[in-house]
Short mmCIF file of C-alpha atoms and ligand atoms in Angstrom, two decimals:
data_model
loop_
_atom_site.label_atom_id
_atom_site.label_comp_id
_atom_site.label_asym_id
_atom_site.label_seq_id
_atom_site.Cartn_x
_atom_site.Cartn_y
_atom_site.Cartn_z
CA MET A 211 1.08 -11.75 19.12
CA LEU A 212 0.72 -14.50 16.49
CA ASP A 213 -2.58 -14.21 14.76
CA LYS A 214 -4.87 -17.05 13.74
CA ARG A 215 -3.55 -17.11 10.23
CA SER A 216 -0.28 -18.58 11.39
CA THR A 217 -1.85 -21.91 12.33
CA HIS A 218 -0.53 -23.56 9.20
CA ASN A 219 2.86 -22.01 9.39
CA ARG A 220 5.25 -24.97 9.81
CA LEU A 221 8.21 -22.92 11.03
CA LEU A 222 6.26 -21.08 13.73
CA ARG A 223 4.58 -24.25 14.92
CA THR A 224 7.84 -26.16 15.10
CA LEU A 225 9.53 -23.36 17.03
CA GLN A 226 6.63 -23.55 19.49
CA GLY A 227 7.50 -27.19 20.03
CA GLU A 228 4.86 -28.81 17.82
CA LEU A 229 5.33 -31.49 15.17
CA THR A 230 4.14 -30.68 11.65
CA ASP A 231 3.36 -32.84 8.57
CA SER A 232 6.94 -32.33 7.34
CA PRO A 233 9.75 -30.48 9.05
CA PRO A 234 9.92 -26.82 8.02
CA LEU A 235 12.70 -26.04 5.58
CA TRP A 236 14.64 -22.88 4.77
CA LEU A 237 18.28 -22.29 3.86
CA MET A 238 20.76 -19.85 5.28
CA ARG A 239 21.74 -17.40 2.51
CA GLN A 240 18.87 -18.72 0.38
CA ALA A 241 18.80 -15.44 -1.53
CA GLY A 242 22.02 -14.78 -3.38
CA ARG A 243 24.47 -15.44 -6.13
CA TYR A 244 23.57 -19.07 -6.91
CA LEU A 245 20.30 -17.71 -8.37
CA PRO A 246 20.49 -16.13 -11.86
CA GLU A 247 17.57 -13.85 -11.00
CA TYR A 248 19.57 -12.50 -8.02
CA ARG A 249 22.65 -11.92 -10.18
CA GLU A 250 20.50 -9.96 -12.59
CA VAL A 251 19.16 -7.61 -9.90
CA ARG A 252 22.65 -7.32 -8.40
CA ALA A 253 24.19 -6.41 -11.79
CA ASN A 254 21.86 -3.42 -12.04
CA VAL A 255 22.76 -1.78 -8.72
CA GLY A 256 26.01 -0.04 -7.93
CA SER A 257 26.82 -1.80 -4.68
CA PHE A 258 25.67 -4.51 -2.33
CA LEU A 259 24.85 -1.89 0.32
CA GLU A 260 22.71 -0.03 -2.18
CA LEU A 261 20.77 -3.25 -2.77
CA CYS A 262 20.25 -3.65 0.99
CA GLY A 263 19.16 0.01 1.25
CA THR A 264 16.56 -0.10 -1.56
CA PRO A 265 13.39 -1.66 -0.07
CA GLU A 266 11.80 -2.55 -3.39
CA LEU A 267 14.87 -4.51 -4.52
CA ALA A 268 15.65 -6.01 -1.12
CA ALA A 269 12.04 -7.26 -0.95
CA GLU A 270 12.30 -8.66 -4.47
CA VAL A 271 15.47 -10.69 -3.81
CA THR A 272 14.06 -11.87 -0.46
CA LEU A 273 11.09 -13.39 -2.31
CA GLN A 274 13.04 -14.88 -5.24
CA PRO A 275 13.93 -18.21 -3.60
CA LEU A 276 10.29 -18.73 -2.49
CA ARG A 277 9.06 -18.29 -6.04
CA ARG A 278 11.33 -21.10 -7.19
CA PHE A 279 11.25 -23.51 -4.26
CA ASP A 280 8.65 -24.67 -1.73
CA LEU A 281 10.44 -23.22 1.28
CA ASP A 282 8.68 -22.44 4.58
CA ALA A 283 10.26 -19.10 5.31
CA ALA A 284 11.75 -15.98 3.77
CA ILE A 285 14.73 -14.34 5.46
CA ILE A 286 14.96 -10.62 4.94
CA PHE A 287 17.73 -9.68 2.55
CA SER A 288 20.34 -7.59 4.31
CA ASP A 289 23.69 -8.26 6.01
CA ILE A 290 25.03 -8.48 9.54
CA LEU A 291 27.48 -5.66 8.73
CA ILE A 292 24.66 -3.16 8.34
CA VAL A 293 24.99 -2.60 12.11
CA PRO A 294 28.61 -1.30 12.04
CA TYR A 295 27.65 0.71 8.97
CA ALA A 296 24.79 2.26 10.95
CA LEU A 297 27.27 3.10 13.72
CA GLY A 298 29.24 5.25 11.32
CA GLN A 299 31.98 2.76 10.45
CA GLN A 300 33.00 2.66 6.80
CA VAL A 301 31.86 -0.63 5.26
CA GLU A 302 32.43 -1.77 1.70
CA PHE A 303 31.88 -5.08 -0.04
CA VAL A 304 34.74 -5.58 -2.45
CA LYS A 305 34.02 -8.06 -5.21
CA GLY A 306 35.91 -11.30 -4.69
CA GLU A 307 37.46 -10.06 -1.44
CA GLY A 308 34.55 -9.88 0.96
CA PRO A 309 33.76 -7.02 3.33
CA LYS A 310 36.26 -4.25 4.09
CA LEU A 311 35.80 -1.95 7.10
CA ASP A 312 37.76 0.90 8.51
CA PRO A 313 39.04 -0.99 11.59
CA VAL A 314 38.11 0.00 15.13
CA THR A 315 41.20 -1.05 17.08
CA ASP A 316 41.15 0.69 20.48
CA GLY A 317 39.00 2.28 23.16
CA LYS A 318 39.15 5.67 21.50
CA ALA A 319 37.80 4.39 18.19
CA ILE A 320 35.11 2.43 20.04
CA ALA A 321 34.04 5.54 21.98
CA ALA A 322 33.77 7.43 18.68
CA LEU A 323 31.13 5.08 17.27
CA ASP A 324 27.93 7.01 16.98
CA ARG A 325 24.27 5.99 17.12
CA LYS A 326 22.87 9.13 15.54
CA ASP A 327 22.34 7.62 12.06
CA THR A 328 21.14 4.14 13.00
CA GLU A 329 17.49 4.92 12.30
CA LYS A 330 18.32 6.25 8.85
CA VAL A 331 20.30 3.15 7.90
CA PHE A 332 17.80 0.66 9.35
CA ALA A 333 14.62 2.27 7.97
CA PRO A 334 14.91 0.69 4.47
CA VAL A 335 15.27 -2.78 6.07
CA TYR A 336 12.00 -2.22 7.99
CA GLU A 337 10.29 -1.02 4.83
CA ALA A 338 11.52 -4.12 2.94
CA LEU A 339 10.11 -6.32 5.73
CA ARG A 340 6.70 -4.63 5.44
CA ARG A 341 6.70 -5.18 1.68
CA VAL A 342 7.68 -8.84 1.96
CA ARG A 343 5.10 -9.55 4.67
CA ALA A 344 2.39 -8.01 2.52
CA GLU A 345 3.24 -10.41 -0.32
CA LEU A 346 3.94 -13.58 1.62
CA PRO A 347 1.17 -16.14 2.10
CA ALA A 348 0.22 -16.72 5.75
CA GLU A 349 1.78 -20.18 5.83
CA LYS A 350 5.24 -18.76 5.08
CA ALA A 351 7.19 -17.25 7.97
CA LEU A 352 9.26 -14.10 7.72
CA ILE A 353 12.65 -14.21 9.47
CA GLY A 354 14.54 -11.14 10.66
CA PHE A 355 18.15 -11.36 11.79
CA CYS A 356 21.28 -9.74 13.07
CA GLY A 357 24.83 -10.83 13.77
CA ALA A 358 25.71 -11.73 17.35
CA PRO A 359 27.72 -8.98 19.07
CA TRP A 360 30.88 -11.13 19.11
CA THR A 361 30.75 -12.01 15.40
CA VAL A 362 30.01 -8.42 14.35
CA ALA A 363 32.83 -7.18 16.60
CA THR A 364 35.32 -9.53 14.87
CA TYR A 365 34.70 -7.72 11.57
CA MET A 366 34.75 -4.27 13.19
CA VAL A 367 38.07 -4.81 14.95
CA ALA A 368 39.88 -6.63 12.12
CA GLY A 369 38.46 -4.40 9.38
CA GLY A 370 37.01 -7.41 7.55
CA GLY A 371 37.06 -11.18 7.64
CA SER A 372 40.06 -12.48 9.58
CA LYS A 373 42.03 -15.62 10.27
CA ASP A 374 40.87 -17.14 13.56
CA GLN A 375 39.41 -13.74 14.56
CA ALA A 376 42.78 -13.08 16.21
CA GLU A 377 42.50 -9.27 16.19
CA ALA A 378 39.24 -9.19 18.14
CA ARG A 379 40.39 -11.92 20.52
CA ALA A 380 43.63 -10.01 21.16
CA LEU A 381 41.77 -6.77 21.92
CA ALA A 382 39.40 -8.65 24.24
CA TYR A 383 42.42 -10.03 26.16
CA SER A 384 44.47 -6.85 26.24
CA ASP A 385 41.73 -4.29 26.87
CA PRO A 386 38.64 -6.14 28.13
CA GLU A 387 36.99 -2.90 29.28
CA ALA A 388 37.14 -1.26 25.87
CA PHE A 389 36.05 -4.50 24.22
CA ALA A 390 33.14 -4.83 26.66
CA ALA A 391 32.05 -1.31 25.74
CA LEU A 392 31.94 -2.36 22.08
CA ILE A 393 29.99 -5.54 22.88
CA ASP A 394 27.51 -3.62 25.07
CA LEU A 395 26.95 -1.05 22.35
CA LEU A 396 26.31 -3.86 19.86
CA VAL A 397 23.88 -5.51 22.28
CA ASP A 398 21.89 -2.27 22.59
CA VAL A 399 21.80 -1.37 18.92
CA SER A 400 21.09 -4.96 17.81
CA ALA A 401 18.22 -5.24 20.31
CA GLU A 402 16.64 -2.08 18.98
CA TYR A 403 17.19 -3.33 15.41
CA LEU A 404 15.55 -6.73 16.09
CA ILE A 405 12.60 -5.21 17.97
CA GLU A 406 11.89 -2.84 15.08
CA GLN A 407 12.19 -5.75 12.63
CA VAL A 408 9.43 -7.49 14.59
CA LYS A 409 7.26 -4.36 14.45
CA ALA A 410 7.79 -4.31 10.67
CA GLY A 411 6.66 -7.92 10.25
CA ALA A 412 9.43 -10.33 11.25
CA GLN A 413 7.88 -13.37 12.99
CA VAL A 414 11.06 -15.25 13.83
CA LEU A 415 14.54 -13.87 14.60
CA GLN A 416 17.92 -15.48 14.05
CA ILE A 417 21.15 -14.36 15.69
CA PHE A 418 24.18 -15.41 13.61
CA ASP A 419 27.24 -16.08 15.79
CA SER A 420 29.31 -17.33 12.87
CA TRP A 421 32.67 -17.05 14.66
CA SER A 422 31.77 -18.21 18.15
CA GLY A 423 33.95 -21.26 17.50
CA SER A 424 37.19 -19.32 17.77
CA LEU A 425 36.64 -18.38 21.42
CA ALA A 426 38.29 -20.23 24.33
CA GLU A 427 36.01 -21.49 27.10
CA ASP A 428 35.88 -18.47 29.43
CA GLU A 429 35.76 -16.04 26.52
CA PHE A 430 32.97 -18.04 24.89
CA ALA A 431 30.99 -17.69 28.13
CA ARG A 432 31.54 -13.94 28.23
CA TRP A 433 31.51 -12.73 24.63
CA SER A 434 29.19 -15.27 23.03
CA ILE A 435 26.84 -16.61 25.73
CA GLN A 436 26.57 -13.56 27.99
CA ALA A 437 26.27 -11.02 25.16
CA THR A 438 23.66 -13.14 23.40
CA LYS A 439 21.79 -13.59 26.68
CA ASN A 440 21.69 -9.81 27.19
CA LEU A 441 20.52 -9.28 23.62
CA VAL A 442 17.80 -11.94 23.87
CA ALA A 443 16.58 -10.54 27.21
CA LYS A 444 16.23 -7.04 25.75
CA VAL A 445 14.32 -8.31 22.72
CA LYS A 446 12.05 -10.51 24.87
CA GLU A 447 11.07 -7.49 27.00
CA GLN A 448 9.40 -5.97 23.94
CA ALA A 449 8.58 -9.04 21.85
CA PRO A 450 8.12 -11.97 24.26
CA ASP A 451 6.30 -14.21 21.78
CA VAL A 452 8.69 -14.03 18.87
CA PRO A 453 10.90 -17.14 18.71
CA ILE A 454 14.65 -16.55 18.53
CA ILE A 455 17.02 -19.02 16.88
CA GLY A 456 20.65 -18.79 18.02
CA PHE A 457 23.36 -20.04 15.66
CA PRO A 458 26.68 -20.47 17.48
CA LYS A 459 28.73 -21.79 14.58
CA GLY A 460 31.72 -23.88 15.55
CA ALA A 461 30.79 -23.97 19.24
CA GLY A 462 31.10 -27.76 19.46
CA PRO A 463 30.08 -29.06 22.90
CA SER A 464 29.78 -25.45 24.14
CA ALA A 465 26.52 -25.40 22.17
CA ILE A 466 25.00 -27.06 25.24
CA PRO A 467 25.62 -24.22 27.76
CA TYR A 468 24.82 -21.77 24.95
CA ALA A 469 21.40 -23.41 24.50
CA ARG A 470 20.78 -23.58 28.23
CA ARG A 471 21.85 -20.09 29.21
CA THR A 472 21.16 -17.60 26.42
CA GLY A 473 17.35 -17.66 26.56
CA ILE A 474 16.99 -18.63 22.88
CA ASP A 475 14.03 -20.73 21.72
CA ALA A 476 15.82 -22.92 19.18
CA ILE A 477 19.41 -23.66 18.24
CA GLY A 478 21.00 -23.68 14.80
CA CYS A 479 23.58 -26.45 14.42
CA ASP A 480 26.55 -26.30 12.09
CA THR A 481 27.78 -29.14 9.90
CA SER A 482 30.49 -30.29 12.31
CA LEU A 483 28.02 -31.39 15.02
CA PRO A 484 27.16 -35.09 14.77
CA VAL A 485 23.39 -35.59 14.38
CA ARG A 486 23.36 -38.06 17.30
CA PHE A 487 25.03 -35.43 19.49
CA ILE A 488 22.38 -32.91 18.43
CA ALA A 489 19.55 -35.36 19.17
CA ASP A 490 20.89 -36.38 22.58
CA ASN A 491 22.22 -33.06 23.89
CA LEU A 492 20.34 -30.22 22.21
CA GLN A 493 17.03 -31.50 20.87
CA ASN A 494 16.17 -32.63 24.41
CA LEU A 495 16.38 -28.95 25.40
CA MET A 496 14.67 -27.17 22.50
CA PRO A 497 13.86 -27.38 18.76
CA VAL A 498 17.00 -27.70 16.63
CA GLN A 499 17.88 -26.49 13.15
CA GLY A 500 20.50 -27.71 10.69
CA ASN A 501 22.83 -29.11 9.55
CA LEU A 502 23.39 -30.37 6.00
CA ASP A 503 26.86 -29.62 4.63
CA PRO A 504 26.52 -26.77 2.07
CA VAL A 505 29.29 -28.44 0.07
CA LEU A 506 27.18 -31.59 -0.23
CA LEU A 507 24.23 -29.53 -1.45
CA MET A 508 26.58 -28.09 -4.07
CA ALA A 509 27.93 -31.54 -5.02
CA GLY A 510 24.50 -33.22 -5.18
CA GLY A 511 23.97 -36.81 -6.28
CA GLU A 512 23.20 -39.96 -4.32
CA HIS A 513 25.29 -38.91 -1.37
CA LEU A 514 23.01 -35.89 -0.91
CA ASP A 515 19.92 -38.13 -0.94
CA ARG A 516 21.41 -40.48 1.64
CA ARG A 517 22.53 -37.75 3.98
CA VAL A 518 19.20 -35.86 3.90
CA LYS A 519 17.38 -39.10 4.78
CA GLN A 520 19.80 -39.82 7.60
CA ILE A 521 19.35 -36.33 9.12
CA LEU A 522 15.56 -36.69 8.90
CA GLU A 523 15.69 -40.14 10.49
CA VAL A 524 17.64 -38.98 13.52
CA LEU A 525 16.10 -35.53 14.06
CA GLY A 526 12.72 -35.63 12.28
CA ASP A 527 10.61 -37.20 15.01
CA ARG A 528 10.94 -34.22 17.36
CA PRO A 529 10.73 -30.46 16.60
CA PHE A 530 13.31 -29.90 13.88
CA VAL A 531 13.91 -27.25 11.21
CA PHE A 532 15.74 -28.52 8.15
CA ASN A 533 18.55 -26.18 7.10
CA LEU A 534 22.19 -26.17 6.08
CA GLY A 535 25.03 -26.10 8.59
CA HIS A 536 26.20 -22.79 7.08
CA GLY A 537 25.22 -20.53 4.17
CA ILE A 538 24.49 -21.86 0.69
CA LEU A 539 27.48 -21.62 -1.64
CA PRO A 540 27.32 -19.41 -4.76
CA GLU A 541 28.33 -22.40 -6.96
CA THR A 542 25.30 -24.47 -5.90
CA PRO A 543 23.16 -25.64 -8.85
CA PRO A 544 19.55 -24.51 -8.20
CA GLU A 545 18.40 -28.04 -9.29
CA ASN A 546 20.09 -29.46 -6.20
CA VAL A 547 17.97 -27.18 -4.03
CA SER A 548 14.83 -28.47 -5.81
CA ARG A 549 16.01 -32.01 -5.14
CA LEU A 550 16.58 -31.22 -1.46
CA VAL A 551 13.11 -29.71 -1.10
CA SER A 552 11.43 -32.78 -2.60
CA LEU A 553 13.48 -35.10 -0.37
CA VAL A 554 12.39 -33.23 2.76
CA ARG A 555 8.75 -33.06 1.67
CA ASN A 556 8.38 -36.70 0.61
CA LYS A 557 9.81 -38.10 3.74
O1 CP3 B 204 20.24 -15.58 4.16
C1 CP3 B 204 19.85 -14.73 3.33
O2 CP3 B 204 19.44 -15.06 2.19
C2 CP3 B 204 19.74 -13.29 3.76
C3 CP3 B 204 20.85 -12.47 3.49
C4 CP3 B 204 22.19 -12.56 4.23
C5 CP3 B 204 23.38 -12.07 3.64
N1 CP3 B 204 24.36 -12.13 4.58
C6 CP3 B 204 23.49 -11.55 2.27
C7 CP3 B 204 24.83 -11.40 1.64
C8 CP3 B 204 22.50 -12.98 5.53
C9 CP3 B 204 21.62 -13.63 6.57
C10 CP3 B 204 23.88 -12.70 5.74
C11 CP3 B 204 24.58 -12.95 7.02
C12 CP3 B 204 26.02 -12.78 7.11
N2 CP3 B 204 26.82 -11.84 6.49
C13 CP3 B 204 26.86 -13.52 7.98
C14 CP3 B 204 26.39 -14.59 8.94
C15 CP3 B 204 26.17 -15.89 8.27
C16 CP3 B 204 27.42 -16.55 7.78
O3 CP3 B 204 27.53 -16.73 6.57
O4 CP3 B 204 28.27 -16.88 8.63
C17 CP3 B 204 28.18 -13.05 7.82
C18 CP3 B 204 29.41 -13.55 8.53
C19 CP3 B 204 28.13 -11.98 6.87
C20 CP3 B 204 29.27 -11.12 6.42
C21 CP3 B 204 29.44 -11.13 4.96
N3 CP3 B 204 28.58 -10.56 4.04
C22 CP3 B 204 30.53 -11.67 4.23
C23 CP3 B 204 31.71 -12.39 4.85
C24 CP3 B 204 30.29 -11.40 2.88
C25 CP3 B 204 31.21 -11.64 1.73
C26 CP3 B 204 31.30 -13.07 1.35
C27 CP3 B 204 30.31 -13.37 0.30
O5 CP3 B 204 29.58 -14.37 0.45
O6 CP3 B 204 30.31 -12.63 -0.67
C28 CP3 B 204 29.04 -10.74 2.77
C29 CP3 B 204 28.35 -10.30 1.54
C30 CP3 B 204 26.97 -10.82 1.28
N4 CP3 B 204 25.97 -10.90 2.21
C31 CP3 B 204 26.47 -11.28 0.03
C32 CP3 B 204 25.13 -11.64 0.24
C33 CP3 B 204 24.13 -12.15 -0.77
C34 CP3 B 204 27.23 -11.31 -1.28
C35 CP3 B 204 27.38 -9.92 -1.84
C36 CP3 B 204 26.98 -9.76 -3.29
O7 CP3 B 204 26.01 -10.35 -3.75
O8 CP3 B 204 27.65 -8.97 -3.93
#
């Protein structure tokens, strides 16, 4: 599936278990509000969803961070909540308040979710991927993504971001059958979405399980690990050679069974995982990605330099993708990102 041109692509090679001249580097949420050129594009569209649904603009903001910084990959500009939107749920991004959805709180509302418009909503994302791939040099990888079923469900059930994801956890305890129907629907639609992203040019996929850390042990096994395993298996049936990075944020030591059992090719590590733990328990299983504190990237200074060197020392001698432990913060000075890139490159 990978053509010859990808030989010099650091991210692809690392995810295949090779060592490269320097570890590949990209940043979660690397396109976005910390960049003035993003804010300019954003100011000229009515809504965030309109930006995601306009291929020319989505492709433009996807490429912006690569024009400024020597990063190894572009991640397609979209959002994990495009999936509930495609299922007919109302989704809005309210400035300063985050996403607002019309909550899906019981079996009846879950049964009413409808797949008939998914193609229409996803098509602009595929077109944006084709445009980005056509402009990207061969040594830069293109990443597609979706939210993990559990994380997307937390927003669908609560109607937005929520404290401790209590609404979704409560529904999963009180009506596990209805909740399982929601998770299974998300597995199916997300698999189709990721497979089509690959057909449109995505070479690597990441599954964001941003709220896996709120699940208790048995529920983590069922709603995070098992759902991700089902999703990965479906994608691998159609796209066996495309590496998948799983990002179970907040999983703590449960990252180990997650890495072992989901079928992913590499694991994204959040800031709370000690680098020694990552080296000893995860990097022995597969390539790892992470885990600089986004707040430290924002703060900058000598502490940033020291920490980047320490991460590289512990994780850099085996397959490792340099990234943050969570998304870049809007207040981050772009100069700090330049500094980070030169630290990783000059190792
Ligand atoms: O990484 C990238 O550069 C690609 C784009 C991307 C966005 N969201 C763009 C975005 C990706 C990969 C995401 C993933 C995402 N979205 C996650 C998983 C990663 C994580 O951060 O845990 C989650 C939980 C969401 C849901 C979401 N989208 C929230 C909670 C918010 C509001 C908070 C905020 O940062 O504003 C969004 C909106 C959003 N998604 C913005 C961007 C650039 C800001 C909207 C704007 O510019 O108006």
